[in-house]
mmCIF file of C-alpha atoms and ligand atoms in Angstrom:
data_model
loop_
_atom_site.group_PDB
_atom_site.id
_atom_site.type_symbol
_atom_site.label_atom_id
_atom_site.label_comp_id
_atom_site.label_asym_id
_atom_site.label_seq_id
_atom_site.Cartn_x
_atom_site.Cartn_y
_atom_site.Cartn_z
ATOM 1 C CA MET Q 5 -16.259 -72.707 72.744
ATOM 2 C CA THR Q 6 -16.698 -69.131 73.890
ATOM 3 C CA ARG Q 7 -18.599 -66.947 71.491
ATOM 4 C CA ARG Q 8 -16.677 -64.268 69.607
ATOM 5 C CA ARG Q 9 -17.360 -60.761 70.792
ATOM 6 C CA TRP Q 10 -17.814 -57.788 68.473
ATOM 7 C CA ILE Q 11 -18.135 -54.144 69.331
ATOM 8 C CA ALA Q 12 -20.662 -52.551 66.998
ATOM 9 C CA GLU Q 13 -20.375 -49.094 65.498
ATOM 10 C CA HIS Q 14 -24.122 -48.698 64.880
ATOM 11 C CA TRP Q 15 -27.127 -50.081 66.704
ATOM 12 C CA ASP Q 16 -30.755 -49.575 67.543
ATOM 13 C CA GLU Q 17 -33.164 -51.330 69.920
ATOM 14 C CA ALA Q 18 -33.137 -54.668 68.129
ATOM 15 C CA THR Q 19 -30.172 -54.754 65.755
ATOM 16 C CA ALA Q 20 -26.492 -53.826 65.536
ATOM 17 C CA THR Q 21 -24.212 -53.507 62.523
ATOM 18 C CA LEU Q 22 -20.505 -53.871 61.914
ATOM 19 C CA VAL Q 23 -18.922 -52.120 58.947
ATOM 20 C CA GLY Q 24 -15.439 -51.651 57.488
ATOM 21 C CA ALA Q 25 -12.622 -54.000 58.439
ATOM 22 C CA GLN Q 26 -14.711 -55.812 61.054
ATOM 23 C CA ALA Q 27 -17.466 -56.677 58.589
ATOM 24 C CA GLU Q 28 -14.955 -57.762 56.008
ATOM 25 C CA HIS Q 29 -13.200 -60.030 58.522
ATOM 26 C CA LEU Q 30 -16.471 -61.659 59.572
ATOM 27 C CA ALA Q 31 -17.604 -62.155 56.001
ATOM 28 C CA ARG Q 32 -14.401 -63.228 54.265
ATOM 29 C CA VAL Q 33 -12.223 -64.806 56.955
ATOM 30 C CA LEU Q 34 -14.716 -66.238 59.419
ATOM 31 C CA ARG Q 35 -17.333 -66.862 56.726
ATOM 32 C CA ALA Q 36 -20.207 -65.941 58.992
ATOM 33 C CA THR Q 37 -23.642 -66.848 57.702
ATOM 34 C CA PRO Q 38 -27.136 -65.877 58.873
ATOM 35 C CA GLY Q 39 -27.769 -67.644 62.161
ATOM 36 C CA THR Q 40 -24.122 -67.532 63.352
ATOM 37 C CA GLU Q 41 -24.137 -66.658 67.058
ATOM 38 C CA ALA Q 42 -21.893 -64.045 68.651
ATOM 39 C CA ASP Q 43 -21.784 -61.600 71.529
ATOM 40 C CA VAL Q 44 -22.234 -58.029 70.375
ATOM 41 C CA VAL Q 45 -21.528 -54.902 72.365
ATOM 42 C CA ALA Q 46 -23.832 -52.049 71.451
ATOM 43 C CA GLY Q 47 -23.538 -48.764 73.298
ATOM 44 C CA GLY Q 48 -21.735 -50.330 76.268
ATOM 45 C CA ARG Q 49 -24.373 -53.107 76.661
ATOM 46 C CA VAL Q 50 -23.594 -56.716 75.791
ATOM 47 C CA PHE Q 51 -26.038 -58.921 73.885
ATOM 48 C CA HIS Q 52 -26.272 -62.469 72.682
ATOM 49 C CA ALA Q 53 -26.838 -61.935 68.999
ATOM 50 C CA GLU Q 54 -27.367 -63.782 65.751
ATOM 51 C CA VAL Q 55 -26.154 -62.767 62.323
ATOM 52 C CA ALA Q 56 -29.121 -61.620 60.246
ATOM 53 C CA SER Q 57 -27.316 -60.665 57.014
ATOM 54 C CA VAL Q 58 -23.714 -60.618 55.766
ATOM 55 C CA THR Q 59 -21.854 -58.709 53.081
ATOM 56 C CA PRO Q 60 -18.152 -57.752 53.189
ATOM 57 C CA ALA Q 61 -19.310 -54.163 53.677
ATOM 58 C CA GLU Q 62 -21.855 -54.695 56.446
ATOM 59 C CA VAL Q 63 -22.843 -57.415 58.884
ATOM 60 C CA ARG Q 64 -26.169 -57.001 60.621
ATOM 61 C CA PHE Q 65 -27.039 -58.788 63.863
ATOM 62 C CA ASN Q 66 -30.334 -59.340 65.608
ATOM 63 C CA LEU Q 67 -29.871 -58.664 69.322
ATOM 64 C CA VAL Q 68 -31.389 -61.645 71.123
ATOM 65 C CA ALA Q 69 -30.840 -61.080 74.853
ATOM 66 C CA GLU Q 70 -28.831 -58.732 77.015
ATOM 67 C CA VAL Q 71 -26.122 -60.291 79.204
ATOM 68 C CA ARG Q 72 -24.373 -58.846 82.213
ATOM 69 C CA ALA Q 73 -21.455 -56.555 81.361
ATOM 70 C CA ASP Q 74 -18.338 -56.203 83.509
ATOM 71 C CA PRO Q 75 -17.551 -52.578 84.220
ATOM 72 C CA ALA Q 76 -14.151 -51.120 83.324
ATOM 73 C CA LEU Q 77 -11.657 -50.300 86.066
ATOM 74 C CA PRO Q 78 -12.406 -46.689 86.993
ATOM 75 C CA VAL Q 79 -8.918 -45.621 85.984
ATOM 76 C CA THR Q 80 -7.575 -43.123 83.476
ATOM 77 C CA LEU Q 81 -4.020 -43.890 82.432
ATOM 78 C CA VAL Q 82 -2.180 -40.670 81.682
ATOM 79 C CA VAL Q 83 0.814 -41.583 79.496
ATOM 80 C CA ALA Q 84 3.560 -39.232 78.467
ATOM 81 C CA VAL Q 85 4.045 -39.700 74.726
ATOM 82 C CA TYR Q 86 7.197 -41.683 73.964
ATOM 83 C CA LYS Q 87 8.368 -44.255 71.415
ATOM 84 C CA PHE Q 88 5.209 -45.132 69.515
ATOM 85 C CA ASP Q 89 5.802 -48.887 69.278
ATOM 86 C CA ARG Q 90 6.198 -49.192 73.041
ATOM 87 C CA MET Q 91 3.317 -46.858 73.702
ATOM 88 C CA GLU Q 92 1.058 -48.902 71.457
ATOM 89 C CA TRP Q 93 2.001 -52.007 73.371
ATOM 90 C CA ALA Q 94 1.082 -50.211 76.601
ATOM 91 C CA ILE Q 95 -2.291 -49.144 75.174
ATOM 92 C CA GLU Q 96 -3.090 -52.708 74.139
ATOM 93 C CA LYS Q 97 -2.133 -54.189 77.514
ATOM 94 C CA ALA Q 98 -3.818 -51.430 79.518
ATOM 95 C CA THR Q 99 -7.013 -52.163 77.604
ATOM 96 C CA GLU Q 100 -6.748 -55.860 78.439
ATOM 97 C CA LEU Q 101 -6.333 -54.945 82.093
ATOM 98 C CA GLY Q 102 -9.559 -52.953 82.019
ATOM 99 C CA VAL Q 103 -8.519 -49.298 81.899
ATOM 100 C CA ALA Q 104 -11.447 -46.912 81.341
ATOM 101 C CA ALA Q 105 -9.560 -44.163 79.504
ATOM 102 C CA ILE Q 106 -6.132 -43.279 78.174
ATOM 103 C CA ALA Q 107 -4.889 -39.698 78.083
ATOM 104 C CA PRO Q 108 -1.677 -39.168 76.088
ATOM 105 C CA VAL Q 109 0.184 -36.069 77.233
ATOM 106 C CA ILE Q 110 3.188 -34.212 75.851
ATOM 107 C CA ALA Q 111 5.830 -34.032 78.577
ATOM 108 C CA ARG Q 112 9.054 -32.013 78.727
ATOM 109 C CA ARG Q 113 11.091 -35.082 77.819
ATOM 110 C CA THR Q 114 8.789 -36.277 75.047
ATOM 111 C CA GLU Q 115 10.960 -36.218 71.923
ATOM 112 C CA LYS Q 116 10.105 -33.275 69.643
ATOM 113 C CA HIS Q 117 9.264 -35.304 66.543
ATOM 114 C CA LEU Q 118 7.008 -37.630 68.548
ATOM 115 C CA ALA Q 119 5.214 -34.666 70.094
ATOM 116 C CA GLN Q 120 4.565 -33.297 66.619
ATOM 117 C CA ALA Q 121 3.316 -36.617 65.255
ATOM 118 C CA ALA Q 122 1.158 -37.510 68.291
ATOM 119 C CA GLY Q 123 -2.000 -35.722 67.134
ATOM 120 C CA LYS Q 124 -2.152 -37.806 63.984
ATOM 121 C CA ARG Q 125 -1.563 -41.033 65.931
ATOM 122 C CA ALA Q 126 -4.644 -40.772 68.111
ATOM 123 C CA GLU Q 127 -6.837 -42.551 65.544
ATOM 124 C CA ARG Q 128 -4.442 -45.488 65.434
ATOM 125 C CA TRP Q 129 -4.375 -45.623 69.253
ATOM 126 C CA ARG Q 130 -8.180 -45.770 69.239
ATOM 127 C CA ARG Q 131 -8.109 -48.637 66.775
ATOM 128 C CA ILE Q 132 -5.641 -50.534 68.944
ATOM 129 C CA ALA Q 133 -7.869 -49.996 71.988
ATOM 130 C CA HIS Q 134 -10.902 -51.172 70.034
ATOM 131 C CA GLU Q 135 -9.212 -54.372 68.885
ATOM 132 C CA ALA Q 136 -7.782 -55.125 72.319
ATOM 133 C CA ALA Q 137 -11.175 -54.513 73.972
ATOM 134 C CA GLN Q 138 -12.779 -56.957 71.610
ATOM 135 C CA GLN Q 139 -10.080 -59.556 72.014
ATOM 136 C CA SER Q 140 -10.223 -59.401 75.807
ATOM 137 C CA ARG Q 141 -14.057 -59.598 75.703
ATOM 138 C CA ARG Q 142 -14.643 -56.230 77.267
ATOM 139 C CA SER Q 143 -18.050 -54.646 77.091
ATOM 140 C CA ASP Q 144 -16.701 -51.191 76.273
ATOM 141 C CA VAL Q 145 -13.778 -49.558 74.523
ATOM 142 C CA PRO Q 146 -11.458 -47.305 76.530
ATOM 143 C CA MET Q 147 -11.757 -43.705 75.531
ATOM 144 C CA VAL Q 148 -8.468 -42.432 74.043
ATOM 145 C CA HIS Q 149 -8.231 -38.657 74.407
ATOM 146 C CA ASP Q 150 -6.485 -36.402 71.909
ATOM 147 C CA PRO Q 151 -2.927 -35.705 73.102
ATOM 148 C CA MET Q 152 -2.519 -32.488 75.064
ATOM 149 C CA PRO Q 153 0.331 -30.658 76.807
ATOM 150 C CA LEU Q 154 0.956 -32.069 80.282
ATOM 151 C CA PRO Q 155 0.248 -28.813 82.199
ATOM 152 C CA GLN Q 156 -3.228 -28.594 80.677
ATOM 153 C CA TYR Q 157 -4.079 -32.075 81.909
ATOM 154 C CA VAL Q 158 -2.466 -31.676 85.318
ATOM 155 C CA LYS Q 159 -4.286 -28.431 86.072
ATOM 156 C CA ALA Q 160 -7.746 -29.547 84.914
ATOM 157 C CA THR Q 161 -10.194 -30.184 87.739
ATOM 158 C CA SER Q 162 -10.988 -33.802 88.525
ATOM 159 C CA GLU Q 163 -12.966 -35.838 91.048
ATOM 160 C CA ALA Q 164 -10.410 -38.641 90.849
ATOM 161 C CA MET Q 165 -7.583 -39.453 93.217
ATOM 162 C CA ARG Q 166 -4.694 -38.299 91.058
ATOM 163 C CA ILE Q 167 -1.496 -40.304 91.331
ATOM 164 C CA VAL Q 168 1.818 -39.650 89.579
ATOM 165 C CA LEU Q 169 4.135 -42.648 89.381
ATOM 166 C CA ALA Q 170 7.694 -41.515 90.028
ATOM 167 C CA GLU Q 171 10.804 -43.575 90.577
ATOM 168 C CA GLN Q 172 12.185 -40.805 92.832
ATOM 169 C CA GLU Q 173 9.403 -41.455 95.334
ATOM 170 C CA ARG Q 174 10.832 -43.677 98.032
ATOM 171 C CA THR Q 175 8.278 -43.873 100.810
ATOM 172 C CA THR Q 176 4.715 -43.815 99.493
ATOM 173 C CA THR Q 177 3.739 -46.953 97.589
ATOM 174 C CA LEU Q 178 0.886 -47.196 95.098
ATOM 175 C CA CYS Q 179 -0.664 -49.829 97.351
ATOM 176 C CA SER Q 180 -0.808 -47.495 100.332
ATOM 177 C CA LEU Q 181 -2.463 -44.739 98.263
ATOM 178 C CA LEU Q 182 -5.047 -47.221 97.000
ATOM 179 C CA GLY Q 183 -5.855 -48.093 100.591
ATOM 180 C CA GLU Q 184 -6.517 -44.418 101.265
ATOM 181 C CA ALA Q 185 -8.595 -44.051 98.117
ATOM 182 C CA GLN Q 186 -10.716 -47.049 99.075
ATOM 183 C CA ALA Q 187 -11.284 -45.775 102.578
ATOM 184 C CA ALA Q 188 -12.407 -42.412 101.184
ATOM 185 C CA ALA Q 189 -14.713 -43.965 98.570
ATOM 186 C CA GLY Q 190 -16.533 -46.284 101.051
ATOM 187 C CA GLU Q 191 -18.711 -48.798 99.198
ATOM 188 C CA GLU Q 192 -17.979 -47.271 95.791
ATOM 189 C CA MET Q 193 -14.957 -48.044 93.607
ATOM 190 C CA PRO Q 194 -12.540 -45.126 93.899
ATOM 191 C CA VAL Q 195 -11.955 -43.192 90.682
ATOM 192 C CA LEU Q 196 -8.257 -42.870 89.842
ATOM 193 C CA GLU Q 197 -5.890 -41.180 87.455
ATOM 194 C CA LEU Q 198 -2.401 -42.674 87.102
ATOM 195 C CA ALA Q 199 0.328 -40.713 85.315
ATOM 196 C CA ILE Q 200 3.374 -42.452 83.793
ATOM 197 C CA GLY Q 201 6.354 -40.439 82.598
ATOM 198 C CA PRO Q 202 8.323 -40.751 79.343
ATOM 199 C CA GLU Q 203 11.560 -42.712 78.895
ATOM 200 C CA GLY Q 204 13.630 -39.918 80.413
ATOM 201 C CA GLY Q 205 11.253 -39.574 83.372
ATOM 202 C CA TRP Q 206 9.441 -36.457 84.634
ATOM 203 C CA ALA Q 207 11.357 -33.164 84.608
ATOM 204 C CA PRO Q 208 11.739 -31.511 88.040
ATOM 205 C CA SER Q 209 9.412 -28.681 86.941
ATOM 206 C CA GLU Q 210 6.758 -31.280 86.098
ATOM 207 C CA GLU Q 211 7.103 -32.946 89.469
ATOM 208 C CA ALA Q 212 6.569 -29.547 91.071
ATOM 209 C CA LEU Q 213 3.526 -28.942 88.883
ATOM 210 C CA PHE Q 214 1.942 -32.259 89.855
ATOM 211 C CA ASP Q 215 2.584 -31.463 93.484
ATOM 212 C CA ALA Q 216 1.129 -27.962 93.265
ATOM 213 C CA ASN Q 217 -2.047 -29.357 91.713
ATOM 214 C CA GLY Q 218 -2.779 -31.989 94.332
ATOM 215 C CA TRP Q 219 -1.343 -35.062 92.606
ATOM 216 C CA ARG Q 220 0.175 -37.653 94.950
ATOM 217 C CA ALA Q 221 3.501 -39.281 94.062
ATOM 218 C CA ALA Q 222 3.727 -43.066 94.338
ATOM 219 C CA SER Q 223 6.424 -45.686 93.947
ATOM 220 C CA LEU Q 224 6.221 -49.074 92.279
ATOM 221 C CA GLY Q 225 9.268 -50.339 94.140
ATOM 222 C CA PRO Q 226 13.023 -49.787 94.156
ATOM 223 C CA ARG Q 227 13.723 -50.776 90.532
ATOM 224 C CA ILE Q 228 13.493 -48.430 87.554
ATOM 225 C CA LEU Q 229 10.883 -49.721 85.155
ATOM 226 C CA ARG Q 230 10.427 -48.796 81.533
ATOM 227 C CA ALA Q 231 7.381 -46.604 81.046
ATOM 228 C CA GLU Q 232 5.285 -49.386 79.516
ATOM 229 C CA THR Q 233 6.237 -51.788 82.311
ATOM 230 C CA ALA Q 234 5.330 -49.147 84.886
ATOM 231 C CA ALA Q 235 1.935 -48.612 83.232
ATOM 232 C CA ILE Q 236 1.088 -52.299 83.221
ATOM 233 C CA ALA Q 237 2.433 -52.926 86.722
ATOM 234 C CA ALA Q 238 0.436 -49.992 88.126
ATOM 235 C CA LEU Q 239 -2.783 -51.204 86.502
ATOM 236 C CA ALA Q 240 -2.211 -54.747 87.697
ATOM 237 C CA VAL Q 241 -1.791 -53.474 91.258
ATOM 238 C CA VAL Q 242 -5.002 -51.459 90.960
ATOM 239 C CA ALA Q 243 -6.931 -54.365 89.418
ATOM 240 C CA SER Q 244 -5.858 -56.794 92.107
ATOM 241 C CA CYS Q 245 -6.674 -54.350 94.920
ATOM 242 C CA LEU Q 246 -10.016 -53.064 93.630
ATOM 243 C CA GLU Q 247 -11.663 -55.942 91.751
HETATM 244 N N1 SAH P 306 14.258 -41.266 84.651
HETATM 245 C C1 SAH P 306 14.435 -42.657 84.551
HETATM 246 C C2 SAH P 306 13.466 -43.500 83.753
HETATM 247 C C3 SAH P 306 12.027 -43.127 83.768
HETATM 248 S S1 SAH P 306 11.029 -44.518 83.709
HETATM 249 C C4 SAH P 306 15.826 -42.973 84.113
HETATM 250 O O1 SAH P 306 16.620 -43.084 85.008
HETATM 251 O O2 SAH P 306 16.075 -43.086 82.900
HETATM 252 C C5 SAH P 306 9.560 -43.906 82.985
HETATM 253 C C6 SAH P 306 8.401 -43.707 83.915
HETATM 254 O O3 SAH P 306 8.014 -44.938 84.489
HETATM 255 C C7 SAH P 306 8.669 -42.786 85.091
HETATM 256 O O4 SAH P 306 8.499 -41.432 84.759
HETATM 257 C C8 SAH P 306 7.604 -43.251 86.098
HETATM 258 O O5 SAH P 306 6.351 -42.671 85.811
HETATM 259 C C9 SAH P 306 7.543 -44.728 85.816
HETATM 260 N N2 SAH P 306 8.383 -45.534 86.736
HETATM 261 C C10 SAH P 306 9.449 -46.290 86.413
HETATM 262 N N3 SAH P 306 9.924 -46.935 87.487
HETATM 263 C C11 SAH P 306 9.146 -46.588 88.529
HETATM 264 C C12 SAH P 306 9.105 -46.939 89.913
HETATM 265 N N4 SAH P 306 9.999 -47.749 90.463
HETATM 266 N N5 SAH P 306 8.138 -46.379 90.683
HETATM 267 C C13 SAH P 306 7.227 -45.539 90.158
HETATM 268 N N6 SAH P 306 7.214 -45.177 88.861
HETATM 269 C C14 SAH P 306 8.143 -45.697 88.047
#
């Protein structure tokens, strides 16, 4: 049986602790006892660990030996805020696929009430990312940025190859841009940003803004995908090309 993996909130050289809901789950549901083995992620490093003490408020592990960690895909997924249930699904699946960071942005066609509520949702999005990272046995948790207006994100400087997924794009495929990015990065993994529009798509002024700031438009094929499908499809293409 594979060992369970936990991502610790607090750690030092030799120990790591889980608190809150995670500790409670280990103590009450899984009935962990001293000596129970698990994998524990502490500060992005993965360890074989053994439970040292258990209460429903805090579980302390002794870190026994470090094991090799798989790096995240060097990709930031930029998602225009849209229906929260679908967006949450996308965050969970993107985490499973290895995304390094998620940047929610407020686009022109983001519904007003969702744009207003987005700031307060970020904590929940982080929790979803944390749980999905643990479940998929990742060694890190994707960073979820606070939501910001799209122009602010688009104009910020970045070392990444910046790609905007757009169903209007007919000629350039994501695959062909990845080929370019790989050629430019040589032995390294190319660093990417992938932007996915809201349900109504990007507004023409946003497409112009992406273009003016050096973003490259890419297609995922001739069919129109829902935003969450586009996010997952794009990450799957990147994962299969780069890993
Ligand atoms: N404007 C569209 C739907 C937008 S789909 C409509 O006719 O209703 C939401 C987002 O998913 C888009 O902004 C784009 O980022 C992405 N997307 C969907 N299908 C795509 C495709 N075939 N190629 C690239 N991106 C796509």
